Amino acid sequence: MARIIDGSSMNMVGKNVRQLRIAKGLSQQALSNKLETLAVYICRGSISRIEDMQRTVTDIELYGLAEVLGVSIDELFDKEK
């Protein structure tokens, strides 16, 4: 069965997470800290790996990222993929 994501990418949201985080003026650590207030625990290193598309993202993490970054979950996805 074919994978949804071809190649070495582990997620489809990393590029947009990075762009949105930077647009909000947040460091990776600040994003991690804000996620923790929602009981979504992603360390700074894991945020880096998500942004580099080297780590998968769970549904609850998608929810938390969307909440903290102020967008819908749909807006996290790269429409070009």
PDB file of C-alpha atoms in Angstrom:
ATOM      1  CA  MET A   1       0.000   0.000   0.000  1.00  0.00           C
ATOM      2  CA  ALA A   2       1.339   3.432  -0.951  1.00  0.00           C
ATOM      3  CA  ARG A   3       2.121   5.956   1.728  1.00  0.00           C
ATOM      4  CA  ILE A   4       0.310   9.271   1.778  1.00  0.00           C
ATOM      5  CA  ILE A   5       3.607  11.080   2.267  1.00  0.00           C
ATOM      6  CA  ASP A   6       6.337  10.069  -0.196  1.00  0.00           C
ATOM      7  CA  GLY A   7      10.037  10.257   0.539  1.00  0.00           C
ATOM      8  CA  SER A   8      11.500  10.983   3.940  1.00  0.00           C
ATOM      9  CA  SER A   9       8.881  13.502   5.165  1.00  0.00           C
ATOM     10  CA  MET A  10       7.083  12.372   8.306  1.00  0.00           C
ATOM     11  CA  ASN A  11       4.367  15.058   8.287  1.00  0.00           C
ATOM     12  CA  MET A  12       2.622  17.551   6.057  1.00  0.00           C
ATOM     13  CA  VAL A  13       2.488  20.518   8.440  1.00  0.00           C
ATOM     14  CA  GLY A  14       6.089  21.301   9.359  1.00  0.00           C
ATOM     15  CA  LYS A  15       6.694  24.001   6.768  1.00  0.00           C
ATOM     16  CA  ASN A  16       3.551  25.915   7.750  1.00  0.00           C
ATOM     17  CA  VAL A  17       4.178  25.464  11.480  1.00  0.00           C
ATOM     18  CA  ARG A  18       7.583  27.121  11.035  1.00  0.00           C
ATOM     19  CA  GLN A  19       6.167  29.991   8.949  1.00  0.00           C
ATOM     20  CA  LEU A  20       3.292  30.628  11.362  1.00  0.00           C
ATOM     21  CA  ARG A  21       5.551  30.415  14.421  1.00  0.00           C
ATOM     22  CA  ILE A  22       7.969  32.952  12.964  1.00  0.00           C
ATOM     23  CA  ALA A  23       5.109  35.239  11.858  1.00  0.00           C
ATOM     24  CA  LYS A  24       3.834  35.206  15.468  1.00  0.00           C
ATOM     25  CA  GLY A  25       7.322  36.096  16.715  1.00  0.00           C
ATOM     26  CA  LEU A  26       7.640  32.885  18.719  1.00  0.00           C
ATOM     27  CA  SER A  27      10.804  30.917  19.293  1.00  0.00           C
ATOM     28  CA  GLN A  28      10.550  27.146  19.274  1.00  0.00           C
ATOM     29  CA  GLN A  29      10.878  27.213  23.069  1.00  0.00           C
ATOM     30  CA  ALA A  30       8.112  29.810  23.407  1.00  0.00           C
ATOM     31  CA  LEU A  31       5.838  27.658  21.230  1.00  0.00           C
ATOM     32  CA  SER A  32       6.646  24.642  23.396  1.00  0.00           C
ATOM     33  CA  ASN A  33       5.832  26.634  26.543  1.00  0.00           C
ATOM     34  CA  LYS A  34       2.487  27.829  25.151  1.00  0.00           C
ATOM     35  CA  LEU A  35       1.557  24.289  24.105  1.00  0.00           C
ATOM     36  CA  GLU A  36       2.273  23.113  27.645  1.00  0.00           C
ATOM     37  CA  THR A  37      -0.439  25.451  28.973  1.00  0.00           C
ATOM     38  CA  LEU A  38      -2.884  23.384  26.879  1.00  0.00           C
ATOM     39  CA  ALA A  39      -1.447  20.127  28.268  1.00  0.00           C
ATOM     40  CA  VAL A  40       0.160  19.410  24.892  1.00  0.00           C
ATOM     41  CA  TYR A  41       3.752  18.451  25.598  1.00  0.00           C
ATOM     42  CA  ILE A  42       6.131  18.942  22.672  1.00  0.00           C
ATOM     43  CA  CYS A  43       9.697  19.825  23.643  1.00  0.00           C
ATOM     44  CA  ARG A  44      11.712  22.377  21.682  1.00  0.00           C
ATOM     45  CA  GLY A  45      13.723  19.655  19.972  1.00  0.00           C
ATOM     46  CA  SER A  46      10.563  17.905  18.822  1.00  0.00           C
ATOM     47  CA  ILE A  47       9.215  21.173  17.425  1.00  0.00           C
ATOM     48  CA  SER A  48      12.432  21.466  15.434  1.00  0.00           C
ATOM     49  CA  ARG A  49      11.971  17.935  14.081  1.00  0.00           C
ATOM     50  CA  ILE A  50       8.303  18.658  13.234  1.00  0.00           C
ATOM     51  CA  GLU A  51       9.337  21.782  11.333  1.00  0.00           C
ATOM     52  CA  ASP A  52      12.018  19.777   9.495  1.00  0.00           C
ATOM     53  CA  MET A  53       9.336  17.155   8.737  1.00  0.00           C
ATOM     54  CA  GLN A  54      11.363  14.471  10.515  1.00  0.00           C
ATOM     55  CA  ARG A  55       8.720  13.712  13.201  1.00  0.00           C
ATOM     56  CA  THR A  56       5.107  12.706  12.979  1.00  0.00           C
ATOM     57  CA  VAL A  57       2.403  14.844  14.591  1.00  0.00           C
ATOM     58  CA  THR A  58      -0.498  13.412  16.605  1.00  0.00           C
ATOM     59  CA  ASP A  59      -4.049  14.663  16.400  1.00  0.00           C
ATOM     60  CA  ILE A  60      -3.859  16.328  19.820  1.00  0.00           C
ATOM     61  CA  GLU A  61      -0.609  18.001  18.789  1.00  0.00           C
ATOM     62  CA  LEU A  62      -2.279  19.317  15.622  1.00  0.00           C
ATOM     63  CA  TYR A  63      -5.067  20.718  17.775  1.00  0.00           C
ATOM     64  CA  GLY A  64      -2.602  22.401  20.142  1.00  0.00           C
ATOM     65  CA  LEU A  65      -0.468  23.833  17.357  1.00  0.00           C
ATOM     66  CA  ALA A  66      -3.538  25.286  15.648  1.00  0.00           C
ATOM     67  CA  GLU A  67      -4.794  26.809  18.911  1.00  0.00           C
ATOM     68  CA  VAL A  68      -1.480  28.411  19.853  1.00  0.00           C
ATOM     69  CA  LEU A  69      -0.771  29.641  16.328  1.00  0.00           C
ATOM     70  CA  GLY A  70      -4.319  31.006  15.972  1.00  0.00           C
ATOM     71  CA  VAL A  71      -5.299  29.100  12.834  1.00  0.00           C
ATOM     72  CA  SER A  72      -7.588  26.236  11.911  1.00  0.00           C
ATOM     73  CA  ILE A  73      -6.114  22.749  11.724  1.00  0.00           C
ATOM     74  CA  ASP A  74      -6.719  22.839   7.975  1.00  0.00           C
ATOM     75  CA  GLU A  75      -4.469  25.891   7.653  1.00  0.00           C
ATOM     76  CA  LEU A  76      -1.541  23.914   9.070  1.00  0.00           C
ATOM     77  CA  PHE A  77      -1.495  21.606   6.060  1.00  0.00           C
ATOM     78  CA  ASP A  78       0.613  22.323   3.012  1.00  0.00           C
ATOM     79  CA  LYS A  79      -1.921  22.603   0.198  1.00  0.00           C
ATOM     80  CA  GLU A  80       0.762  21.834  -2.421  1.00  0.00           C
ATOM     81  CA  LYS A  81       1.276  18.243  -1.172  1.00  0.00           C
TER      82      LYS A  81
END
